[in-house]
Amino acid sequence: MLYKVILVEDDPLIREGLSKIISWNEFGLEVVGCAADGEKALRLLEDISADVCITDIKMPHMDGLTLMKKCNGTNRRMKYVVLSGYTDFELVKEAAQIGIENYLVKPVNKEELVQTLVTIVEKLDAEQRRQEAVNEGIQVFRDNLLYRWITGGITYEELLDRKSYLGFPILNNYMVGIIRLSSATGESQVQKMYKSEKEKRLKGLLFMQNNFADSSAGMIDLEGNLLLLFPDADVNYERIDAHIQKMVRYAATDQMFYAFAAMGTVVKSPGELEKSYYEARFILDNYAICSEKNVVWYEEISQYIRNIPSDYYEKMLMLTSKFNPDDKGEIFQLLEEVMGDISRTPGIRWETLQAFGVIFLGNILQNIKRYKPHIATEMEQLQLQIAEIYQCNSLKEMIHWMKELIEKALIVSRQDSGKYSQVINGLIQYMKFNYDKDICIKNIADLFHMSPVYLGRLFFQETGKSFTEYLNSLRLNQAKDLLANTDIQIQQIAEKVGYQNSNYFYTVFKKKAGMTPAEFRCRSKKSIPVQ
């Protein structure tokens, strides 16, 4: 991003000279306008925004000091550099009280101007990072509050104490929905592109949801699902249905993704919201029951499970929540026991057995995913296959097929276990896909619901590197590749690999590589090996 500069000077030759004295873009700046006096500058600033104003003091109609005072009333973030044909202590003093970065005497010394601009850019970068951190902190807190409300992790009284952070009034008759995007191809070699595109698609869906109604809301949970909150759902059912159908169509536009929406029932009180959430969650984990649809309401799926004997259902839920996800023998024994018991129930229908099998498999895969979150994408791909259970024509065939699917899940689980714990493995994967963003251990620790200090210590124990060292290594390796194989400007490369401050990038690169980025590029082009 280039910061915007306006030049205010009544002498046209000096004005033109200032615009050409340096290569502004190399310093992260661009000249977006010029004016001959303060009045013209104010009119110019009505149409464009600027971060830096370089202005003369003595000008007709409106001088530079008056201009700065007026600008401070509307844009206190703007940085000022004052020009003057002579040094006047009283003018310098008055300008300093307004707030200036430097007072330069004409003719302008190029080196002094450059140093002033470098300092200004560093300040603007720091201010932007602080503001982004504040905004992100507020958003993280809001999303955390919304998630706790939706999932029942906060009492209604606690919610009321914090309602101002939600950004919308708390109403009645709420409904919760969940949208999940799964890869339509399942090809592991495009995982990075898939994750990047999925993130863009989810942001688009989130924008649609937050603009649907005044008090509708959405957030992306830790599994990468989009949680949806709808007020007054009892009277807006048809409108919500049309909105969800539109979102699903948008998500699956280019057939890169399979989109599925699960919708809970309406609850009258805001304090009962978790009921609607867990209904939607149940559909999500067992959507193979209605696999021919991409939007399923709880009222639709409940008819499939109504005939399952409650004692068998509760036993299945209890057993599948306690099994060892690495013990195939235990899982298969559990499968044969539970399916055998329910099949001997007098009057049990084949369709009920199939629905029970879907729920059983959904719970097994969900628990494997909970123990090993870094293979969540692979588990979601296997969940798409559960609908094939309806092709089985006997209990024996169905149990055999279920064992085959579970075997696939366990193979994936074992192959991707790696040398790190599931937490650190998940953290490393997150860093690999997000190194180009402004990430820090504190924000990631919030995502993992862990203490930053503990997560940092655990990361160092398992990798032998601090979080910052590992992140810098990822970024610098990518930067070296771009330096050697592209002609992208060095400042742009710094931004592409996650460094918001190009000066810091130069410092880190030289320290690690033993040379500047420009020297590295030069040697790489000449095919000279670099250690």
Coordinates of C-alpha atoms in Angstrom, one line a residue:
M1 CA 0.0 0.0 0.0
L2 CA 1.3 3.5 -0.9
Y3 CA 0.7 6.4 1.4
K4 CA -0.8 9.5 -0.3
V5 CA 1.0 12.8 -0.5
I6 CA -0.1 16.3 -1.5
L7 CA 2.3 19.1 -2.4
V8 CA 1.2 22.7 -1.6
E9 CA 3.5 25.4 -3.0
D10 CA 2.8 28.7 -4.8
D11 CA 6.0 28.5 -6.9
P12 CA 5.2 26.2 -9.9
L13 CA 8.9 25.4 -10.5
I14 CA 9.4 24.3 -6.9
R15 CA 6.2 22.4 -7.0
E16 CA 7.3 20.5 -10.1
G17 CA 10.7 20.0 -8.7
L18 CA 9.3 18.5 -5.5
S19 CA 7.2 16.0 -7.5
K20 CA 10.3 14.8 -9.4
I21 CA 13.1 15.1 -6.7
I22 CA 12.8 11.5 -5.6
S23 CA 11.2 8.3 -6.7
W24 CA 8.2 8.5 -4.3
N25 CA 7.0 4.9 -4.8
E26 CA 10.3 3.4 -3.6
F27 CA 9.6 4.9 -0.2
G28 CA 6.0 3.7 -0.1
L29 CA 4.5 7.1 -1.2
E30 CA 2.7 8.5 -4.1
V31 CA 1.9 12.1 -5.0
V32 CA -1.9 12.3 -5.5
G33 CA -2.3 16.1 -5.9
C34 CA -0.7 19.5 -6.0
A35 CA -2.0 23.0 -5.0
A36 CA -0.8 26.5 -5.3
D37 CA -2.2 27.7 -2.0
G38 CA -4.0 26.6 1.2
E39 CA -7.5 27.3 -0.2
K40 CA -6.9 25.2 -3.3
A41 CA -5.4 22.5 -1.1
L42 CA -8.5 22.4 1.1
R43 CA -10.7 22.0 -2.0
L44 CA -8.4 19.3 -3.2
L45 CA -8.7 17.4 0.1
E46 CA -12.5 17.4 -0.2
D47 CA -12.2 15.0 -3.2
I48 CA -9.1 13.0 -2.1
S49 CA -7.7 11.8 1.1
A50 CA -4.0 12.2 2.0
D51 CA -1.6 10.9 4.6
V52 CA 1.2 13.5 4.2
C53 CA 1.1 17.2 3.4
I54 CA 4.3 19.0 2.3
T55 CA 3.4 22.7 2.4
D56 CA 5.0 26.1 2.0
I57 CA 4.4 28.6 4.8
K58 CA 4.1 31.9 2.9
M59 CA 1.4 31.6 0.2
P60 CA -1.4 33.9 -1.1
H61 CA -5.1 33.5 0.0
M62 CA -4.2 31.0 2.8
D63 CA -0.8 30.3 4.3
G64 CA 0.5 26.9 5.3
L65 CA -0.1 27.3 9.1
T66 CA -3.8 28.1 8.6
L67 CA -4.0 25.1 6.2
M68 CA -2.6 22.8 8.8
K69 CA -4.9 24.1 11.5
K70 CA -8.0 23.5 9.3
C71 CA -6.8 20.1 8.3
N72 CA -6.2 19.1 11.9
G73 CA -9.9 19.5 12.5
T74 CA -10.8 16.8 10.0
N75 CA -7.7 14.6 9.7
R76 CA -5.5 14.5 12.8
R77 CA -3.6 11.5 11.3
M78 CA -2.0 13.6 8.5
K79 CA 1.7 14.2 8.8
Y80 CA 3.1 17.7 7.8
V81 CA 6.4 18.8 6.4
V82 CA 6.9 22.6 6.3
L83 CA 8.9 24.4 3.6
S84 CA 10.2 28.0 3.9
G85 CA 12.6 30.2 2.1
Y86 CA 14.2 31.3 5.4
T87 CA 14.4 30.2 9.0
D88 CA 12.1 32.1 11.3
F89 CA 12.1 30.9 14.9
E90 CA 8.5 32.2 15.6
L91 CA 7.2 30.4 12.5
V92 CA 9.0 27.2 13.5
K93 CA 7.6 27.5 17.0
E94 CA 4.0 28.0 15.8
A95 CA 4.3 25.1 13.3
A96 CA 5.7 22.8 16.0
Q97 CA 2.7 23.6 18.2
I98 CA 0.4 22.5 15.4
G99 CA 2.4 19.3 14.9
I100 CA 5.0 18.9 12.1
E101 CA 7.5 16.2 11.2
N102 CA 10.2 18.6 10.0
Y103 CA 10.9 22.2 8.9
L104 CA 12.9 22.3 5.7
V105 CA 14.6 25.4 4.3
K106 CA 14.5 26.0 0.5
P107 CA 16.2 24.9 -1.6
V108 CA 15.2 21.6 -0.2
N109 CA 18.1 19.2 0.6
K110 CA 17.2 15.9 -1.0
E111 CA 18.9 13.7 1.6
E112 CA 17.1 15.5 4.5
L113 CA 13.8 15.2 2.7
V114 CA 14.3 11.5 2.1
Q115 CA 15.2 10.9 5.8
T116 CA 12.1 12.8 6.9
L117 CA 9.9 10.8 4.6
V118 CA 11.4 7.5 5.8
T119 CA 10.6 8.5 9.4
I120 CA 7.1 9.5 8.4
V121 CA 6.4 6.2 6.6
E122 CA 7.6 4.3 9.7
K123 CA 5.3 6.3 11.9
L124 CA 2.3 5.7 9.5
D125 CA 3.1 2.0 9.4
A126 CA 3.2 1.8 13.2
E127 CA -0.1 3.7 13.5
Q128 CA -1.7 1.4 11.0
R129 CA -0.5 -1.7 12.8
R130 CA -1.8 -0.4 16.1
Q131 CA -5.2 0.4 14.6
E132 CA -5.4 -3.0 12.9
A133 CA -4.5 -4.6 16.2
V134 CA -7.2 -2.7 17.9
N135 CA -9.8 -3.5 15.2
E136 CA -8.7 -7.1 15.2
G137 CA -8.9 -7.3 18.9
I138 CA -12.4 -5.9 19.0
Q139 CA -13.4 -8.3 16.2
V140 CA -11.9 -11.3 18.0
F141 CA -13.7 -10.4 21.2
R142 CA -17.0 -9.9 19.3
D143 CA -16.6 -13.2 17.5
N144 CA -15.7 -15.0 20.7
L145 CA -18.7 -13.5 22.5
L146 CA -21.0 -14.5 19.5
Y147 CA -19.6 -18.0 19.5
R148 CA -20.1 -18.5 23.2
W149 CA -23.7 -17.2 22.9
I150 CA -24.5 -19.5 20.0
T151 CA -22.9 -22.6 21.6
G152 CA -24.2 -22.0 25.1
G153 CA -20.8 -21.1 26.6
I154 CA -22.2 -17.9 28.3
T155 CA -25.2 -17.3 30.5
Y156 CA -27.9 -14.9 29.3
E157 CA -27.1 -12.5 32.2
E158 CA -23.4 -12.4 31.1
L159 CA -24.5 -11.8 27.5
L160 CA -26.6 -8.8 28.5
D161 CA -23.6 -7.3 30.4
R162 CA -21.5 -7.5 27.1
K163 CA -24.2 -6.9 24.5
S164 CA -22.7 -3.6 23.4
Y165 CA -19.8 -5.5 21.8
L166 CA -22.1 -7.4 19.5
G167 CA -22.9 -4.4 17.4
F168 CA -26.6 -5.2 17.2
P169 CA -29.6 -5.4 19.5
I170 CA -30.6 -8.7 21.1
L171 CA -34.1 -9.7 19.8
N172 CA -36.2 -12.9 20.0
N173 CA -37.1 -15.9 17.9
Y174 CA -33.6 -16.7 16.7
M175 CA -32.5 -19.4 14.4
V176 CA -28.9 -20.7 13.9
G177 CA -27.5 -22.1 10.6
I178 CA -24.1 -23.5 9.6
I179 CA -22.6 -23.5 6.2
R180 CA -19.7 -25.8 5.4
L181 CA -17.5 -25.7 2.3
S182 CA -15.8 -28.9 1.2
S183 CA -13.4 -29.4 -1.7
A184 CA -15.2 -30.7 -4.7
T185 CA -12.0 -32.4 -6.0
G186 CA -10.2 -33.6 -2.9
E187 CA -6.9 -33.2 -4.6
S188 CA -4.2 -32.8 -2.0
Q189 CA -1.8 -31.0 -4.5
V190 CA -4.1 -28.0 -4.7
Q191 CA -4.6 -27.7 -0.9
K192 CA -2.9 -24.3 -0.6
M193 CA -4.9 -22.8 -3.5
Y194 CA -8.0 -24.5 -2.0
K195 CA -7.5 -22.9 1.4
S196 CA -6.8 -19.5 0.0
E197 CA -9.9 -19.6 -2.2
K198 CA -12.0 -21.0 0.6
E199 CA -11.0 -18.1 2.8
K200 CA -12.0 -15.6 0.1
R201 CA -15.3 -17.4 -0.4
L202 CA -16.1 -17.5 3.3
K203 CA -15.4 -13.8 3.5
G204 CA -17.8 -13.2 0.7
L205 CA -20.5 -15.3 2.5
L206 CA -19.8 -13.4 5.7
F207 CA -20.4 -10.1 4.0
M208 CA -23.7 -11.4 2.5
Q209 CA -24.8 -12.6 6.0
N210 CA -23.9 -9.4 7.9
N211 CA -25.8 -7.3 5.3
F212 CA -28.9 -9.6 5.2
A213 CA -30.8 -7.8 8.0
D214 CA -30.1 -5.3 10.7
S215 CA -29.5 -7.9 13.4
S216 CA -28.4 -10.8 11.4
A217 CA -24.8 -11.9 12.1
G218 CA -22.2 -14.4 11.1
M219 CA -18.7 -15.6 12.1
I220 CA -16.2 -18.2 10.9
D221 CA -15.5 -20.9 13.6
L222 CA -12.3 -22.7 14.3
E223 CA -13.3 -25.5 11.9
G224 CA -13.7 -23.1 9.0
N225 CA -17.5 -23.3 9.0
L226 CA -19.7 -20.2 8.8
L227 CA -22.1 -19.8 11.7
L228 CA -25.3 -17.8 10.9
L229 CA -27.6 -16.0 13.3
F230 CA -31.1 -14.9 12.3
P231 CA -33.5 -12.9 14.5
D232 CA -37.3 -12.9 14.0
A233 CA -36.9 -16.2 12.1
D234 CA -40.5 -17.2 12.7
V235 CA -41.8 -14.5 10.4
N236 CA -38.9 -14.4 7.9
Y237 CA -38.7 -18.1 7.1
E238 CA -39.2 -17.8 3.3
R239 CA -36.8 -14.8 3.1
I240 CA -34.2 -16.7 5.1
D241 CA -34.6 -19.7 2.9
A242 CA -34.1 -17.7 -0.3
H243 CA -31.0 -16.0 1.3
I244 CA -29.5 -19.4 2.3
Q245 CA -30.1 -20.8 -1.2
K246 CA -28.4 -17.7 -2.7
M247 CA -25.4 -18.1 -0.4
V248 CA -25.0 -21.8 -1.3
R249 CA -25.1 -21.0 -5.0
Y250 CA -22.5 -18.3 -4.6
A251 CA -20.2 -20.7 -2.6
A252 CA -20.4 -23.4 -5.3
T253 CA -20.2 -21.0 -8.3
D254 CA -17.2 -22.6 -10.1
Q255 CA -17.7 -26.1 -8.8
M256 CA -14.5 -25.8 -6.8
F257 CA -16.5 -26.3 -3.6
Y258 CA -19.4 -28.4 -2.4
A259 CA -21.5 -26.1 -0.1
F260 CA -23.9 -27.5 2.5
A261 CA -26.2 -25.5 4.8
A262 CA -27.6 -26.9 8.0
M263 CA -30.5 -25.0 9.7
G264 CA -31.7 -25.4 13.2
T265 CA -35.2 -24.6 14.5
V266 CA -36.5 -21.3 15.8
V267 CA -36.1 -20.7 19.6
K268 CA -38.2 -18.1 21.3
S269 CA -35.7 -16.9 23.9
P270 CA -32.1 -15.6 23.2
G271 CA -31.0 -17.8 26.2
E272 CA -32.1 -21.0 24.3
L273 CA -29.9 -20.3 21.2
E274 CA -27.7 -23.3 21.8
K275 CA -30.6 -25.7 21.1
S276 CA -30.9 -24.3 17.5
Y277 CA -27.1 -24.5 17.1
Y278 CA -26.8 -28.2 18.2
E279 CA -29.7 -29.1 15.8
A280 CA -27.7 -27.5 12.9
R281 CA -24.6 -29.2 14.2
F282 CA -26.3 -32.6 14.2
I283 CA -27.4 -32.1 10.6
L284 CA -23.9 -31.1 9.6
D285 CA -22.4 -34.2 11.1
N286 CA -25.0 -36.5 9.6
Y287 CA -26.0 -34.8 6.3
A288 CA -25.7 -38.0 4.4
I289 CA -29.2 -38.8 5.6
C290 CA -30.4 -36.0 3.2
S291 CA -27.4 -36.2 0.8
E292 CA -29.5 -35.1 -2.2
K293 CA -30.0 -31.6 -0.8
N294 CA -27.6 -28.8 -0.2
V295 CA -29.8 -27.0 2.4
V296 CA -31.4 -29.1 5.1
W297 CA -33.7 -27.9 7.9
Y298 CA -33.9 -29.8 11.2
E299 CA -37.6 -30.5 10.7
E300 CA -36.7 -32.5 7.6
I301 CA -34.0 -34.6 9.1
S302 CA -35.8 -35.3 12.4
Q303 CA -38.3 -37.6 10.7
Y304 CA -35.4 -40.0 9.8
I305 CA -34.3 -40.3 13.4
R306 CA -37.7 -40.3 15.2
N307 CA -38.0 -44.1 14.9
I308 CA -34.6 -44.9 16.3
P309 CA -35.1 -46.3 19.8
S310 CA -33.8 -43.7 22.3
D311 CA -31.9 -46.2 24.5
Y312 CA -29.8 -47.4 21.4
Y313 CA -29.3 -43.9 20.3
E314 CA -28.0 -42.7 23.6
K315 CA -25.8 -45.8 23.9
M316 CA -24.3 -45.1 20.5
L317 CA -23.6 -41.5 21.4
M318 CA -21.9 -42.5 24.7
L319 CA -19.7 -45.2 23.1
T320 CA -18.6 -43.2 20.1
S321 CA -17.6 -40.3 22.3
K322 CA -15.2 -42.4 24.4
F323 CA -13.5 -44.7 21.9
N324 CA -9.7 -44.6 21.2
P325 CA -9.4 -43.1 17.7
D326 CA -6.2 -45.1 17.0
D327 CA -7.6 -48.5 18.0
K328 CA -9.3 -50.1 14.9
G329 CA -10.2 -53.3 16.8
E330 CA -12.1 -51.3 19.5
I331 CA -14.0 -49.3 16.8
F332 CA -14.9 -52.4 14.8
Q333 CA -16.1 -54.2 17.9
L334 CA -18.2 -51.1 18.9
L335 CA -19.7 -51.0 15.3
E336 CA -20.7 -54.7 15.3
E337 CA -22.1 -54.5 18.8
V338 CA -24.2 -51.4 18.3
M339 CA -25.5 -52.2 14.8
G340 CA -26.2 -55.8 15.8
D341 CA -28.2 -54.7 18.9
I342 CA -30.4 -52.2 17.0
S343 CA -31.0 -54.6 14.1
R344 CA -32.6 -57.1 16.5
T345 CA -35.1 -54.5 17.7
P346 CA -38.7 -55.7 16.9
G347 CA -40.3 -53.8 14.0
I348 CA -37.1 -51.9 13.1
R349 CA -37.2 -50.6 9.5
W350 CA -34.3 -50.8 7.1
E351 CA -34.5 -47.1 6.5
T352 CA -34.1 -46.5 10.2
L353 CA -31.0 -48.8 10.3
Q354 CA -29.4 -46.9 7.4
A355 CA -30.0 -43.6 9.2
F356 CA -28.6 -45.0 12.3
G357 CA -25.5 -46.1 10.4
V358 CA -25.1 -42.6 9.0
I359 CA -25.2 -41.1 12.4
F360 CA -22.7 -43.7 13.8
L361 CA -20.2 -43.0 11.0
G362 CA -20.7 -39.2 11.4
N363 CA -19.9 -39.5 15.1
I364 CA -16.8 -41.7 14.5
L365 CA -15.4 -39.3 11.9
Q366 CA -16.2 -36.2 14.0
N367 CA -14.4 -37.7 17.0
I368 CA -11.3 -38.5 14.9
K369 CA -11.4 -34.9 13.6
R370 CA -11.6 -33.6 17.2
Y371 CA -8.6 -35.6 18.3
K372 CA -6.6 -34.7 15.1
P373 CA -7.9 -31.4 13.8
H374 CA -5.1 -31.0 11.3
I375 CA -6.8 -33.7 9.1
A376 CA -10.2 -32.0 9.2
T377 CA -10.3 -31.5 5.4
E378 CA -9.6 -35.2 4.8
M379 CA -12.3 -36.2 7.3
E380 CA -14.8 -33.9 5.5
Q381 CA -14.0 -35.6 2.2
L382 CA -14.8 -39.0 3.8
Q383 CA -18.0 -37.6 5.2
L384 CA -19.1 -36.9 1.7
Q385 CA -18.9 -40.7 1.0
I386 CA -21.2 -41.7 3.8
A387 CA -24.2 -41.3 1.6
E388 CA -23.0 -44.5 -0.3
I389 CA -24.4 -46.5 2.7
Y390 CA -27.8 -46.3 1.0
Q391 CA -26.5 -48.6 -1.8
C392 CA -26.1 -51.4 0.7
N393 CA -28.8 -54.1 0.6
S394 CA -28.2 -56.1 3.8
L395 CA -26.9 -55.5 7.3
K396 CA -23.8 -57.6 6.6
E397 CA -23.0 -55.6 3.5
M398 CA -23.6 -52.3 5.4
I399 CA -21.3 -53.2 8.3
H400 CA -18.6 -54.4 5.9
W401 CA -18.9 -51.1 3.9
M402 CA -18.8 -49.0 7.2
K403 CA -15.6 -50.9 8.2
E404 CA -14.0 -50.0 4.9
L405 CA -14.8 -46.3 5.4
I406 CA -13.5 -46.3 8.9
E407 CA -10.3 -48.1 7.7
K408 CA -9.8 -45.2 5.2
A409 CA -10.2 -42.7 8.0
L410 CA -7.6 -44.4 10.2
I411 CA -5.1 -44.7 7.4
V412 CA -5.3 -41.0 6.7
S413 CA -5.0 -40.4 10.5
R414 CA -1.9 -42.4 10.8
Q415 CA -0.2 -41.2 7.6
D416 CA -0.6 -37.5 8.6
S417 CA 0.3 -37.8 12.3
G418 CA 3.9 -36.4 11.7
K419 CA 6.5 -35.8 14.3
Y420 CA 4.7 -33.0 16.2
S421 CA 1.7 -33.0 18.5
Q422 CA -1.7 -32.2 17.0
V423 CA -1.6 -28.7 18.4
I424 CA 1.8 -27.8 17.0
N425 CA 1.1 -29.6 13.7
G426 CA -2.0 -27.5 13.4
L427 CA -0.1 -24.3 14.3
I428 CA 2.6 -25.0 11.6
Q429 CA -0.1 -25.7 9.0
Y430 CA -1.7 -22.4 9.9
M431 CA 1.6 -20.5 9.6
K432 CA 2.3 -22.1 6.2
F433 CA -1.0 -20.9 4.8
N434 CA -1.0 -17.5 6.5
Y435 CA 2.7 -16.4 6.6
D436 CA 1.9 -13.5 4.3
K437 CA -0.5 -12.0 6.9
D438 CA 0.2 -9.9 10.0
I439 CA 0.0 -12.8 12.4
C440 CA 1.4 -13.1 15.9
I441 CA 1.5 -15.8 18.6
K442 CA -1.2 -14.0 20.7
N443 CA -3.9 -14.0 18.0
I444 CA -3.1 -17.6 17.1
A445 CA -3.2 -18.6 20.7
D446 CA -6.7 -17.1 20.9
L447 CA -7.8 -19.2 17.9
F448 CA -6.4 -22.4 19.7
H449 CA -8.0 -21.3 23.0
M450 CA -4.6 -21.4 24.7
S451 CA -2.2 -19.1 26.6
P452 CA 0.3 -17.4 24.3
V453 CA 3.1 -18.1 26.8
Y454 CA 2.2 -21.8 27.0
L455 CA 1.8 -22.2 23.2
G456 CA 5.1 -20.4 22.6
R457 CA 6.9 -22.6 25.0
L458 CA 5.3 -25.8 23.5
F459 CA 6.3 -24.6 20.0
F460 CA 9.9 -24.1 21.1
Q461 CA 10.1 -27.5 22.8
E462 CA 8.9 -29.4 19.8
T463 CA 10.6 -27.4 16.9
G464 CA 13.7 -26.0 18.6
K465 CA 12.8 -22.6 17.3
S466 CA 10.8 -19.7 18.6
F467 CA 7.5 -18.8 16.9
T468 CA 9.1 -15.6 15.5
E469 CA 12.2 -17.5 14.2
Y470 CA 10.0 -20.1 12.5
L471 CA 7.8 -17.5 10.9
N472 CA 10.7 -15.4 9.7
S473 CA 12.3 -18.5 8.2
L474 CA 9.1 -19.3 6.2
R475 CA 8.8 -15.7 5.0
L476 CA 12.5 -15.4 4.0
N477 CA 12.5 -18.6 2.1
Q478 CA 9.5 -17.4 0.1
A479 CA 11.2 -14.0 -0.3
K480 CA 14.4 -15.6 -1.7
D481 CA 12.3 -17.5 -4.2
L482 CA 10.6 -14.3 -5.4
L483 CA 14.0 -12.4 -5.5
A484 CA 15.6 -15.1 -7.6
N485 CA 12.8 -15.9 -10.0
T486 CA 10.8 -12.7 -10.4
D487 CA 11.4 -9.0 -11.1
I488 CA 8.9 -7.8 -8.5
Q489 CA 10.1 -4.7 -6.6
I490 CA 11.8 -5.5 -3.3
Q491 CA 9.3 -3.4 -1.3
Q492 CA 6.4 -5.4 -2.9
I493 CA 8.1 -8.7 -2.1
A494 CA 8.4 -7.6 1.5
E495 CA 4.6 -7.0 1.6
K496 CA 3.9 -10.3 -0.3
V497 CA 5.7 -12.4 2.4
G498 CA 4.1 -10.6 5.4
Y499 CA 6.5 -7.7 6.3
Q500 CA 4.4 -4.5 6.6
N501 CA 7.6 -2.5 7.3
S502 CA 10.2 -2.8 4.4
N503 CA 13.0 -1.5 6.7
Y504 CA 12.4 -4.4 9.1
F505 CA 12.5 -6.8 6.2
Y506 CA 15.8 -5.4 5.0
T507 CA 17.2 -5.8 8.5
V508 CA 16.0 -9.4 9.1
F509 CA 17.0 -10.5 5.6
K510 CA 20.6 -9.1 5.9
K511 CA 21.0 -10.7 9.3
K512 CA 19.9 -14.1 8.2
A513 CA 21.3 -14.2 4.6
G514 CA 24.4 -12.1 5.2
M515 CA 23.6 -9.7 2.4
T516 CA 20.9 -7.3 1.4
P517 CA 17.9 -8.4 -0.7
A518 CA 19.3 -6.5 -3.7
E519 CA 22.7 -8.3 -3.4
F520 CA 20.9 -11.7 -3.1
R521 CA 18.9 -11.0 -6.3
C522 CA 22.1 -9.9 -8.1
R523 CA 24.0 -13.0 -7.1
S524 CA 21.0 -15.3 -7.9
K525 CA 20.7 -13.8 -11.4
K526 CA 24.4 -14.6 -11.9
S527 CA 23.8 -18.2 -10.6
I528 CA 26.3 -17.7 -7.8
P529 CA 25.5 -20.1 -4.9
V530 CA 24.4 -18.4 -1.7
Q531 CA 24.9 -20.1 1.6

